[in-house]
mmCIF file with all atom_site columns, C-alpha atoms and ligand atoms in Angstrom:
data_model
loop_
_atom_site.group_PDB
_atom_site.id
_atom_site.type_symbol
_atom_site.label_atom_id
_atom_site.label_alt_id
_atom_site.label_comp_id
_atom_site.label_asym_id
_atom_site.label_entity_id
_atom_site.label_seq_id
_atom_site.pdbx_PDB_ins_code
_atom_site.Cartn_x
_atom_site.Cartn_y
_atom_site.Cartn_z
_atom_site.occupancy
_atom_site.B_iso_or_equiv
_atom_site.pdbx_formal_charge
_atom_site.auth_seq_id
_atom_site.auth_comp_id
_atom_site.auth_asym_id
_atom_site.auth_atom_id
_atom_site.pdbx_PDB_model_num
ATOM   1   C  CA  . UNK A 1 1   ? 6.414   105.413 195.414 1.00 86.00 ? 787  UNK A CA  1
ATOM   2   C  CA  . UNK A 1 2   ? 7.270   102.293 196.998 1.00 94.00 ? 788  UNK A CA  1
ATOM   3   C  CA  . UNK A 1 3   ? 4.838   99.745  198.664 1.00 95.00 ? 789  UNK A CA  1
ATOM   4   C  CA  . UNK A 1 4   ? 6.272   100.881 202.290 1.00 95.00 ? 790  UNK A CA  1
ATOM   5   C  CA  . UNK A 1 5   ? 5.929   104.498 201.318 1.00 97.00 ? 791  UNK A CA  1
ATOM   6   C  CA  . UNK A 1 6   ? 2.297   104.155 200.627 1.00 97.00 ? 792  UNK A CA  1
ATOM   7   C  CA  . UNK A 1 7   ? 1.786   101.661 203.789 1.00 98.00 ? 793  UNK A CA  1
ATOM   8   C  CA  . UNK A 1 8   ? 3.132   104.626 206.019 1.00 98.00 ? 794  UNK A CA  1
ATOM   9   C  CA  . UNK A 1 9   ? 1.069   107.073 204.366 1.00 98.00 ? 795  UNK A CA  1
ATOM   10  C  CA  . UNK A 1 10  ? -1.885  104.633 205.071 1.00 98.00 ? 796  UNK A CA  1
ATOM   11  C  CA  . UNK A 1 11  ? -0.697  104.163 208.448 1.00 98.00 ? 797  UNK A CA  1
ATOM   12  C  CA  . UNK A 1 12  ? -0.426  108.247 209.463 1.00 98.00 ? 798  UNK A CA  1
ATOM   13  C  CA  . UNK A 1 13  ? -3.462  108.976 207.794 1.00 98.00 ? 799  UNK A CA  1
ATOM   14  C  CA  . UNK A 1 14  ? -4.885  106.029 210.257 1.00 98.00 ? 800  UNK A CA  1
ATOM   15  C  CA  . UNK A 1 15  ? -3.007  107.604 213.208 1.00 98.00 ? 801  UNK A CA  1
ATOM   16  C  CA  . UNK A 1 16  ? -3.983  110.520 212.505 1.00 98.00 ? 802  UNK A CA  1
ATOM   17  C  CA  . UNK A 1 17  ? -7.968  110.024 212.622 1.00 98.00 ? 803  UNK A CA  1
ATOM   18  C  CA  . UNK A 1 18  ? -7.448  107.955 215.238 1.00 98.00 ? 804  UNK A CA  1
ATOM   19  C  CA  . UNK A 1 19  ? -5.072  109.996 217.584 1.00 98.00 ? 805  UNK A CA  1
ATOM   20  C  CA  . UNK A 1 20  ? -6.671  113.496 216.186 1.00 98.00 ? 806  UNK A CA  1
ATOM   21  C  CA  . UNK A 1 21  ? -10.299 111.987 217.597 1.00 98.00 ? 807  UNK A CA  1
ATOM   22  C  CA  . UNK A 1 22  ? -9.286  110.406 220.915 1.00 98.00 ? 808  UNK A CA  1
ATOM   23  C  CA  . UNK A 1 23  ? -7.349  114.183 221.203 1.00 98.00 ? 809  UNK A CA  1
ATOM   24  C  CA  . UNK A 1 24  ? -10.213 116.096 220.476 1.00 97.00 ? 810  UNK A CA  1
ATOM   25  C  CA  . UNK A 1 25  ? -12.643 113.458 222.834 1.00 97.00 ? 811  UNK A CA  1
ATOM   26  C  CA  . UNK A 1 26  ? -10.221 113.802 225.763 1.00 98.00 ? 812  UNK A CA  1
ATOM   27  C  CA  . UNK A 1 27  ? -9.630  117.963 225.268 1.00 98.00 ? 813  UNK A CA  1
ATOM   28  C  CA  . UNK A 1 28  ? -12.583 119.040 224.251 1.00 97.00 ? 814  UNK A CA  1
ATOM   29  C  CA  . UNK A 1 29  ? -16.154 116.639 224.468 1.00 97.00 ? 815  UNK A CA  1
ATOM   30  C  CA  . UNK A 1 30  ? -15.365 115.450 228.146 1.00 97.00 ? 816  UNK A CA  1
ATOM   31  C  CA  . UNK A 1 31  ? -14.644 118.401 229.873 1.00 97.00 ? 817  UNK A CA  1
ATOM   32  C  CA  . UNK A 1 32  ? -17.825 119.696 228.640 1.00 96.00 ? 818  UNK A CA  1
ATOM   33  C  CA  . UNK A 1 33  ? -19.209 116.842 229.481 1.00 96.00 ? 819  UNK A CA  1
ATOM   34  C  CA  . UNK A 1 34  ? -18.051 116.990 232.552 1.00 95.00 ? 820  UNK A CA  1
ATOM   35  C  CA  . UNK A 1 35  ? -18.843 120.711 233.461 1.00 95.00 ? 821  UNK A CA  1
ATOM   36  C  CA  . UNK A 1 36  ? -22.546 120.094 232.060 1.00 92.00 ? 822  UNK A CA  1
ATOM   37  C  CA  . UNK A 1 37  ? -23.069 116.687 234.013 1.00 88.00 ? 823  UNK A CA  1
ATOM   38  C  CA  . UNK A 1 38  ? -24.819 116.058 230.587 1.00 89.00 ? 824  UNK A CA  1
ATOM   39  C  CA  . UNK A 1 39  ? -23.703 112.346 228.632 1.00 93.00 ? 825  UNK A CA  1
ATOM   40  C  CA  . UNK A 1 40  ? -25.635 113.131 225.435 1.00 93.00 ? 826  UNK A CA  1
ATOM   41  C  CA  . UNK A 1 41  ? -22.772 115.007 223.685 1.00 94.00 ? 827  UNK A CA  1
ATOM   42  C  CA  . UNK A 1 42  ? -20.412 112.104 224.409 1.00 96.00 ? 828  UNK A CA  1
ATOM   43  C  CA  . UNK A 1 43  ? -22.628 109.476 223.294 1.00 95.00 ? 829  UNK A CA  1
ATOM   44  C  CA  . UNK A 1 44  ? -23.538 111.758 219.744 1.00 95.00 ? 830  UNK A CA  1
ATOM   45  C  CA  . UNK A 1 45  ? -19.608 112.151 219.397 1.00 95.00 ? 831  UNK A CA  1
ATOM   46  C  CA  . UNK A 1 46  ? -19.467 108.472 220.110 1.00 93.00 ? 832  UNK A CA  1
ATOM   47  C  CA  . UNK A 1 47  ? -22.131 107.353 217.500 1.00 92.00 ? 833  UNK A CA  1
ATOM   48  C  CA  . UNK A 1 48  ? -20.385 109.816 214.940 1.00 95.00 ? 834  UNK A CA  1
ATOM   49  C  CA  . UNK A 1 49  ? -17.079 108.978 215.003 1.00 95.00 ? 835  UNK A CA  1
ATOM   50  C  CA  . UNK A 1 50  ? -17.552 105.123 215.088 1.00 91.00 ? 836  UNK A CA  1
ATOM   51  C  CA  . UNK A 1 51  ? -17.677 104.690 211.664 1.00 94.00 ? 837  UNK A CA  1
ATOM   52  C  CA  . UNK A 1 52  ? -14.320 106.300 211.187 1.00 97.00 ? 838  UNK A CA  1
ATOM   53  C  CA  . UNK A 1 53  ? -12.689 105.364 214.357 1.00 96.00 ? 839  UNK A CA  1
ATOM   54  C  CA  . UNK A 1 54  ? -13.214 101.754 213.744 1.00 95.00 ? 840  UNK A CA  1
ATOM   55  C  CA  . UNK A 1 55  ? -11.889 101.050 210.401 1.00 97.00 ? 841  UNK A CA  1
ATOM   56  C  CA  . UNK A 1 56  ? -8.845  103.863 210.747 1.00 98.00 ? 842  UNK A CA  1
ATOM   57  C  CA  . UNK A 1 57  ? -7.860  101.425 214.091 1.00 97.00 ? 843  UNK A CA  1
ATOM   58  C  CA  . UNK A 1 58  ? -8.045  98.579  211.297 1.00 97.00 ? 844  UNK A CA  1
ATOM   59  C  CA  . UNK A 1 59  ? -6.066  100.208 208.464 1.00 98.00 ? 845  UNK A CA  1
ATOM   60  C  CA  . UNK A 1 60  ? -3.620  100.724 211.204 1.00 98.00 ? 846  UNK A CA  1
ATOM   61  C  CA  . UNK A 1 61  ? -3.474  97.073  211.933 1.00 97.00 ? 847  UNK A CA  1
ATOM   62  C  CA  . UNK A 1 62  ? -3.052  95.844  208.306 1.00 98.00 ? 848  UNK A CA  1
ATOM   63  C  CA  . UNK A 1 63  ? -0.270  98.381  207.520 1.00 98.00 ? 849  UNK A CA  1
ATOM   64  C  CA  . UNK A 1 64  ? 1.359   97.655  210.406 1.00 98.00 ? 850  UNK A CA  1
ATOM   65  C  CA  . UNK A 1 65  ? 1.742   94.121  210.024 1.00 98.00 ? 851  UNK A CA  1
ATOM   66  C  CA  . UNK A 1 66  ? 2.472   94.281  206.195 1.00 98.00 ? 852  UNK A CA  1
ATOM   67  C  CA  . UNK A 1 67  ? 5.254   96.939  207.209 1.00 98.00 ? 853  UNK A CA  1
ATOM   68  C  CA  . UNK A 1 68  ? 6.421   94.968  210.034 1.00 97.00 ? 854  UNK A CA  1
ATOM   69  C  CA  . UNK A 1 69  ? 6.933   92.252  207.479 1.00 97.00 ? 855  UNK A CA  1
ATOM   70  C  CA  . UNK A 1 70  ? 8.642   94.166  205.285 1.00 97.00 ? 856  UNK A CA  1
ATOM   71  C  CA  . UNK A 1 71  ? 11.063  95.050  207.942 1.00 96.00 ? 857  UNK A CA  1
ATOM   72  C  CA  . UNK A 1 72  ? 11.426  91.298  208.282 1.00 95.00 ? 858  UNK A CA  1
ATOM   73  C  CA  . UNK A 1 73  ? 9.279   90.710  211.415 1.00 97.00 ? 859  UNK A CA  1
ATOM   74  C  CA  . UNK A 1 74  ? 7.221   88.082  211.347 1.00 96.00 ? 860  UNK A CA  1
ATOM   75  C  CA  . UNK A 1 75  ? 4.541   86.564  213.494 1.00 96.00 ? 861  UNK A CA  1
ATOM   76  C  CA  . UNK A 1 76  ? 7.139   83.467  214.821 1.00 96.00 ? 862  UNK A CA  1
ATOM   77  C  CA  . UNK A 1 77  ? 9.427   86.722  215.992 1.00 96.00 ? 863  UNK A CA  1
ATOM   78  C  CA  . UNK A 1 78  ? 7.024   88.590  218.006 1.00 97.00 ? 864  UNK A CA  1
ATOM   79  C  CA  . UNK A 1 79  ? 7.380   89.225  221.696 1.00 97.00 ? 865  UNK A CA  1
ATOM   80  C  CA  . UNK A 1 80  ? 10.986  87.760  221.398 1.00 96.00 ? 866  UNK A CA  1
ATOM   81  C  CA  . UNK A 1 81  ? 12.069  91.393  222.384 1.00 96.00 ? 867  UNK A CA  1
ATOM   82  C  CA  . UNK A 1 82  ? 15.576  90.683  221.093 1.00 96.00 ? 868  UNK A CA  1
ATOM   83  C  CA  . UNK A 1 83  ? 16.250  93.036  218.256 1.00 97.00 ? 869  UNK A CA  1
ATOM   84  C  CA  . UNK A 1 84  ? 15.024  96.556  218.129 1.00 97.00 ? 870  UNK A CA  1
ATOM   85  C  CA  . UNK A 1 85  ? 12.474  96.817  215.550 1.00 98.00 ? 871  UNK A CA  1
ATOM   86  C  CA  . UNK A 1 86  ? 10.801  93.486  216.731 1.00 98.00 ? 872  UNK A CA  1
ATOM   87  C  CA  . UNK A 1 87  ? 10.739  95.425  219.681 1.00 98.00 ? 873  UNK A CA  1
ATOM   88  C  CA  . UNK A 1 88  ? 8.926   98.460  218.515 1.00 98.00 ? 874  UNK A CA  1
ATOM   89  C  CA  . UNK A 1 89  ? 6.291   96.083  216.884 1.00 98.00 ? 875  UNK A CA  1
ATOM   90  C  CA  . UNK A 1 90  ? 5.746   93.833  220.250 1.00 98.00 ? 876  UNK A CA  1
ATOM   91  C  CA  . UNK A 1 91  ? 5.546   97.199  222.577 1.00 98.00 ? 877  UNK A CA  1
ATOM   92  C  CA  . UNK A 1 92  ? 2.935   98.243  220.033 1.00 98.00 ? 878  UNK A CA  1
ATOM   93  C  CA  . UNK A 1 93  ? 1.081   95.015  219.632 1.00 98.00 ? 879  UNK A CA  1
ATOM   94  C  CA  . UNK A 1 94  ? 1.161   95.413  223.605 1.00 98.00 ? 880  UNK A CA  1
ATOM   95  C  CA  . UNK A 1 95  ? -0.372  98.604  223.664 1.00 98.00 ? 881  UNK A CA  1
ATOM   96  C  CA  . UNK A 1 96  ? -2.577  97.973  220.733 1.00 98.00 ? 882  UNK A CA  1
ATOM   97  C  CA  . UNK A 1 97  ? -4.017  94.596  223.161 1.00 97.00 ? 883  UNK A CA  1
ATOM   98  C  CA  . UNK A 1 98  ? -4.846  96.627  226.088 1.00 98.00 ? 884  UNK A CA  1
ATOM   99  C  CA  . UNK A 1 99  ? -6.703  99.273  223.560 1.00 97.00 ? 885  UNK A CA  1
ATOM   100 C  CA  . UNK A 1 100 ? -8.801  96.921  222.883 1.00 96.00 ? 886  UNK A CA  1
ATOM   101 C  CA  . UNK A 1 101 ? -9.257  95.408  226.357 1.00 97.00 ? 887  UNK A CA  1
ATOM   102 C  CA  . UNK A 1 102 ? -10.533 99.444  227.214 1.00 97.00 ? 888  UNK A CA  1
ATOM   103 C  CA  . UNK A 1 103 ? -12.350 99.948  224.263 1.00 93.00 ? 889  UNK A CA  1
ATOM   104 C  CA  . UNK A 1 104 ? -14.347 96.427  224.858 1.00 94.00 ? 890  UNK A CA  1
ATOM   105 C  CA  . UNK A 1 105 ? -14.723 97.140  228.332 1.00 97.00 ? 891  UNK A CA  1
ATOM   106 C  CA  . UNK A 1 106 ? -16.128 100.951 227.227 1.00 95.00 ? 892  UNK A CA  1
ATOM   107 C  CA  . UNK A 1 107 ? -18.548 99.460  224.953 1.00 91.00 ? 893  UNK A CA  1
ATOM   108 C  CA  . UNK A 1 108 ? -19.589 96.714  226.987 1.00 94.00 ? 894  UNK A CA  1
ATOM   109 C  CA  . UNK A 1 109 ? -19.794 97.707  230.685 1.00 95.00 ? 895  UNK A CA  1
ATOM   110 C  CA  . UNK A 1 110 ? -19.392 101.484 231.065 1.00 96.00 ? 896  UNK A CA  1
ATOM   111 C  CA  . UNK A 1 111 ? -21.456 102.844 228.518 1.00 94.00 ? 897  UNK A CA  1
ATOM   112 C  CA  . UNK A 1 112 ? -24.579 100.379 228.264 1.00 94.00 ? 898  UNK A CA  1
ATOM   113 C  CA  . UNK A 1 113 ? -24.500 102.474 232.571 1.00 95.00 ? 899  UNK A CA  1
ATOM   114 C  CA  . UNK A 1 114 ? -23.218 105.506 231.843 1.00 95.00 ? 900  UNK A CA  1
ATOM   115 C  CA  . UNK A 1 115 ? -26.417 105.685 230.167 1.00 90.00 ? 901  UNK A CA  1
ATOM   116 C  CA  . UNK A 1 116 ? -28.732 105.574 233.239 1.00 91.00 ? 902  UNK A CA  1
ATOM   117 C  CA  . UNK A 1 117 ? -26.385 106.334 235.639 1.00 93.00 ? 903  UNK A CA  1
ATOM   118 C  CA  . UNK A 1 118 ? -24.163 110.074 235.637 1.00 94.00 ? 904  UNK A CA  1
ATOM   119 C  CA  . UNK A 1 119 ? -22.012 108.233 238.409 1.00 94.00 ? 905  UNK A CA  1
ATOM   120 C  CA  . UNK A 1 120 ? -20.476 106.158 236.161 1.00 96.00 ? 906  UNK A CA  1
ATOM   121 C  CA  . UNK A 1 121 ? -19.070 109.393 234.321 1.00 97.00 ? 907  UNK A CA  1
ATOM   122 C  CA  . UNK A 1 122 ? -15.560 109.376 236.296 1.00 97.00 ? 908  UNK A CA  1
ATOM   123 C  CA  . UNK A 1 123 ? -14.984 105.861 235.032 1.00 97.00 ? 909  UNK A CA  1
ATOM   124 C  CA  . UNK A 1 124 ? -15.506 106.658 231.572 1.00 97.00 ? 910  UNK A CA  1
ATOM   125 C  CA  . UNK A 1 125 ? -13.378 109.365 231.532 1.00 97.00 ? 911  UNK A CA  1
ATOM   126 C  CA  . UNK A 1 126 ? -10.676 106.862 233.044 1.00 98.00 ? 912  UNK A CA  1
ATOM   127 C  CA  . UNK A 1 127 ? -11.423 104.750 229.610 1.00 98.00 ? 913  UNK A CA  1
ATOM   128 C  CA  . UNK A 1 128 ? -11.066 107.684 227.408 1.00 98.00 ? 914  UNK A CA  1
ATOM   129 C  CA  . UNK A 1 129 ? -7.870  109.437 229.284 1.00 98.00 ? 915  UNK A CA  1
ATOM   130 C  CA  . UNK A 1 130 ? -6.315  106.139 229.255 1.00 98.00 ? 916  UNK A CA  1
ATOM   131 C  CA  . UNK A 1 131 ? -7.160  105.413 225.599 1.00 98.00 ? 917  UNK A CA  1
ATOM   132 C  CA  . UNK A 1 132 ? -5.823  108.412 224.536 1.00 98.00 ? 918  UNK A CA  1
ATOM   133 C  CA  . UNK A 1 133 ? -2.781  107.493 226.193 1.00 98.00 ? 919  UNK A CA  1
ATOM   134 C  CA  . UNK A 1 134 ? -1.726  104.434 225.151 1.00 98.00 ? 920  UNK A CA  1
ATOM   135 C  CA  . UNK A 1 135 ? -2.257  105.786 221.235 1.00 98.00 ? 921  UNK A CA  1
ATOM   136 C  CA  . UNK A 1 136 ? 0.005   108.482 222.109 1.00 98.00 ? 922  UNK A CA  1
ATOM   137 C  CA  . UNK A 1 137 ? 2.284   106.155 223.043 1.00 98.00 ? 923  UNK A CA  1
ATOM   138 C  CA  . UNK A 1 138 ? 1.800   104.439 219.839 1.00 98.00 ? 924  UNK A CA  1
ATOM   139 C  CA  . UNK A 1 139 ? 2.877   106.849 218.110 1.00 98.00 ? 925  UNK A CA  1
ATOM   140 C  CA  . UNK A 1 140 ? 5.822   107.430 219.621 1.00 98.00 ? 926  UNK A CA  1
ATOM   141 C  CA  . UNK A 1 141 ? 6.701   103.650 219.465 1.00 98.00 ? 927  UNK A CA  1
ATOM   142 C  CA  . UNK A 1 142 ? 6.360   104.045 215.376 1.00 97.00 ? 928  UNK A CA  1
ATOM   143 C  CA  . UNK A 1 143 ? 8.115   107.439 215.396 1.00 97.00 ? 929  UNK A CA  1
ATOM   144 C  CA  . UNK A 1 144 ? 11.741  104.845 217.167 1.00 98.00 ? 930  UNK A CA  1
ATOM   145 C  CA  . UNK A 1 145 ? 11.735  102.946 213.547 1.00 97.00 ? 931  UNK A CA  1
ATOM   146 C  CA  . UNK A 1 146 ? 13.089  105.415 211.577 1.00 95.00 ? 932  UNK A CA  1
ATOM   147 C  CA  . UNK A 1 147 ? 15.892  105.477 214.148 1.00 97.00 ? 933  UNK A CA  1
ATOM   148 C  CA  . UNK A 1 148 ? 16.320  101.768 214.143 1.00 96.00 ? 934  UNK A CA  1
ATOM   149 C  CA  . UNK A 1 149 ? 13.916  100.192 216.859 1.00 97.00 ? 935  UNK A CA  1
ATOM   150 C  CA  . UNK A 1 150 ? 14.417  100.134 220.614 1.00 97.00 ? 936  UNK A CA  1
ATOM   151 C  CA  . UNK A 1 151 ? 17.152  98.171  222.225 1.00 94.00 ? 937  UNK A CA  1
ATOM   152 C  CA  . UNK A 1 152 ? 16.099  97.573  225.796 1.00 84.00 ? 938  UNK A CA  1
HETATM 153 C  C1  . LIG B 2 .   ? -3.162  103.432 217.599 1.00 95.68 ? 2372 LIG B C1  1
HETATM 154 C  C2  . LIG B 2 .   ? -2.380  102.693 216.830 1.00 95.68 ? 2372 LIG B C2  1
HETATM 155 C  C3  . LIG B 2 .   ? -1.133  103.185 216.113 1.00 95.68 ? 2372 LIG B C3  1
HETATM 156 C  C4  . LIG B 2 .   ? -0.629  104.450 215.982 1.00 95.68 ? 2372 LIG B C4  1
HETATM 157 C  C5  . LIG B 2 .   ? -1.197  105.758 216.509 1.00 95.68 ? 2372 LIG B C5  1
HETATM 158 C  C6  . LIG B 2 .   ? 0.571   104.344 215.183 1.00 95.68 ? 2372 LIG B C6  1
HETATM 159 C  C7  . LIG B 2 .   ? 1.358   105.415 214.808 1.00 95.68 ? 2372 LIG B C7  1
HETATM 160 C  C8  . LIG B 2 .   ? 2.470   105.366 214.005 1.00 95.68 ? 2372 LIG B C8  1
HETATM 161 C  C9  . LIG B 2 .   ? 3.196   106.486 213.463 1.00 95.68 ? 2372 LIG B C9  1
HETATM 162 C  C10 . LIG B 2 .   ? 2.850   107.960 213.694 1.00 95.68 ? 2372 LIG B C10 1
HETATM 163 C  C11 . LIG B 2 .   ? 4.219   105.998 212.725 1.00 95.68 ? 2372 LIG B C11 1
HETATM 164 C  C12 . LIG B 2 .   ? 5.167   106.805 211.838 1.00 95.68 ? 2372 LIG B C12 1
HETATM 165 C  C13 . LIG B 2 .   ? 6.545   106.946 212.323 1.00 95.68 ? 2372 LIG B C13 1
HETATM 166 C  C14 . LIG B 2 .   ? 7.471   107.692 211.363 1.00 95.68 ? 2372 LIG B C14 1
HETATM 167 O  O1  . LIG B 2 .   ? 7.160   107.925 210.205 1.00 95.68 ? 2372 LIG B O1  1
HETATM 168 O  O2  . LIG B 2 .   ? 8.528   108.035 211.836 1.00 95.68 ? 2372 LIG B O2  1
HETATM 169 C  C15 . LIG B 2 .   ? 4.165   104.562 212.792 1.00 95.68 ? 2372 LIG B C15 1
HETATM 170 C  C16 . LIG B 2 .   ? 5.048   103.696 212.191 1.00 95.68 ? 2372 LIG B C16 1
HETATM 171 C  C17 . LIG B 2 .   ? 4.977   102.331 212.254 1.00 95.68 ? 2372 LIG B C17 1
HETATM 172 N  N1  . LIG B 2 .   ? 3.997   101.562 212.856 1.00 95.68 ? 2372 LIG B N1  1
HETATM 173 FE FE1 . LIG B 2 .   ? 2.394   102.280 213.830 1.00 95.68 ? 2372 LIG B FE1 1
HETATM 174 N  N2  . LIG B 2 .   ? 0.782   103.020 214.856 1.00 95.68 ? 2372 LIG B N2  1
HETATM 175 C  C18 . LIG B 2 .   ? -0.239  102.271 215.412 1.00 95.68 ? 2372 LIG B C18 1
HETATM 176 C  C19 . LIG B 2 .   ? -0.388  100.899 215.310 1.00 95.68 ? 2372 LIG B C19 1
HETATM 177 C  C20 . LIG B 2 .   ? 0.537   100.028 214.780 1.00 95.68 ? 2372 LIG B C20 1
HETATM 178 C  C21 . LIG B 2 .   ? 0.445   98.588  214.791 1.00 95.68 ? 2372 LIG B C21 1
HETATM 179 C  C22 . LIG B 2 .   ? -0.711  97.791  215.397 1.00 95.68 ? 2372 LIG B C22 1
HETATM 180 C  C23 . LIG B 2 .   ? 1.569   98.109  214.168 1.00 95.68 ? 2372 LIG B C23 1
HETATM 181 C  C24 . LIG B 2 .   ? 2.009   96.700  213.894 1.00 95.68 ? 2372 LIG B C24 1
HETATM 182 C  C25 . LIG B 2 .   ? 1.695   95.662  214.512 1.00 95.68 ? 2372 LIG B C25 1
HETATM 183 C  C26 . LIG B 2 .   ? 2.364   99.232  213.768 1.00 95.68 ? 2372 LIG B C26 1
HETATM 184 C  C27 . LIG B 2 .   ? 3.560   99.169  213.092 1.00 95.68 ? 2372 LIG B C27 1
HETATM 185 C  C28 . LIG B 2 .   ? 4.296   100.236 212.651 1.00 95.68 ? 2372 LIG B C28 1
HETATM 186 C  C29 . LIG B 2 .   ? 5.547   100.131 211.883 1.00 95.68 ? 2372 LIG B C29 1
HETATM 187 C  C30 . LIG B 2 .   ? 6.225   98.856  211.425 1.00 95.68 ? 2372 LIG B C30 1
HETATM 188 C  C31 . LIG B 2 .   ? 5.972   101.453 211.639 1.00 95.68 ? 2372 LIG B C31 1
HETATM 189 C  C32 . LIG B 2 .   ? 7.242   101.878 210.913 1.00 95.68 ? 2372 LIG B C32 1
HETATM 190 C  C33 . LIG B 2 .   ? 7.000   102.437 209.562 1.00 95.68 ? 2372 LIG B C33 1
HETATM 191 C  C34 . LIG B 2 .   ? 8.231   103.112 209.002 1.00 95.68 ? 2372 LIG B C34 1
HETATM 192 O  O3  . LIG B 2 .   ? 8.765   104.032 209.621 1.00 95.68 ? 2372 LIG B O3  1
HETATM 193 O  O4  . LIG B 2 .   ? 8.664   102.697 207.916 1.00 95.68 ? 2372 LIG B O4  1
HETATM 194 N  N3  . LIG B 2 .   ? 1.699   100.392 214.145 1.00 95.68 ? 2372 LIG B N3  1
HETATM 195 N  N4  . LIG B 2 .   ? 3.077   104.184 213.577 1.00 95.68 ? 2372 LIG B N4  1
#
């Protein structure tokens, strides 16, 4: 097995924790959620699957980076959107930045409410649907490589 081999199989077995729980959050914990008017199951899924979440979102990172290397994209290249892996890696870092901006603004505004406040329940499902998204997208982004990138 070859060093990008085992950075992919790092990679999906990232995606997959991390796509697998946003799935299962967005399908299954909110509508309940939702239906019960009750936050407590969200916030014990929430507490649960930190510990996973988190470092599967930063084994994606690392692997991603090392393989976009390895493909010969490097950090002077990104955002250049001129050929179509450096492409794939720029939509992603994309996606991957505005993750983050929802999963900050989750942790630091909606929940610390959501908390006291059921109200606030329709803007953290917002957070979560659109979470779930983008990582979907993600993975469709990584799925154009094998095909050669994106030329847009
Ligand atoms: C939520 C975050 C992410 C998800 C769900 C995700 C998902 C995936 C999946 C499923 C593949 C496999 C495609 C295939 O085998 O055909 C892939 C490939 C890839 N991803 Fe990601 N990814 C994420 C984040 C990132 C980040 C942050 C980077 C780099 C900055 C990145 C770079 C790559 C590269 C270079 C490949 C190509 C590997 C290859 O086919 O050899 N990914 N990604």
């Amino acid at each position: 097995m070859n060093e990008i081999h085992l950075l992919l199989l790092l990679h999906l077995l990232g995606a997959t924790i991390w796509v697998g729980g946003h799935i299962l959050l967005s399908v299954i914990i909110l509508p309940q959620v939702w239906k019960e008017k009750s936050v407590e199951k969200l916030f014990a899924f929430e507490s649960r699957y930190e510990w996973i979440g988190m470092p599967a979102l930063a084994v994606m990172l690392i692997t991603g980076v090392r393989m976009a290397y390895l493909y010969n994209v490097r950090i002077t290249t990104w955002f250049a959107f001129k050929t179509p892996i450096e492409t794939v890696i720029s939509l992603k870092l994309l996606c991957l930045f505005s993750l983050v901006l929802f999963a900050l603004s989750a942790q630091c505004f909606v929940l610390p409410r959501l908390k006291t406040n059921i109200e606030k329940l329709p803007l953290m499902a917002f957070h979560i649907l659109s979470v779930t998204c983008i990582s979907i997208v993600m993975l469709v982004l990584g799925s154009f490589v094998r095909y050669g990138g994106i030329s847009l």
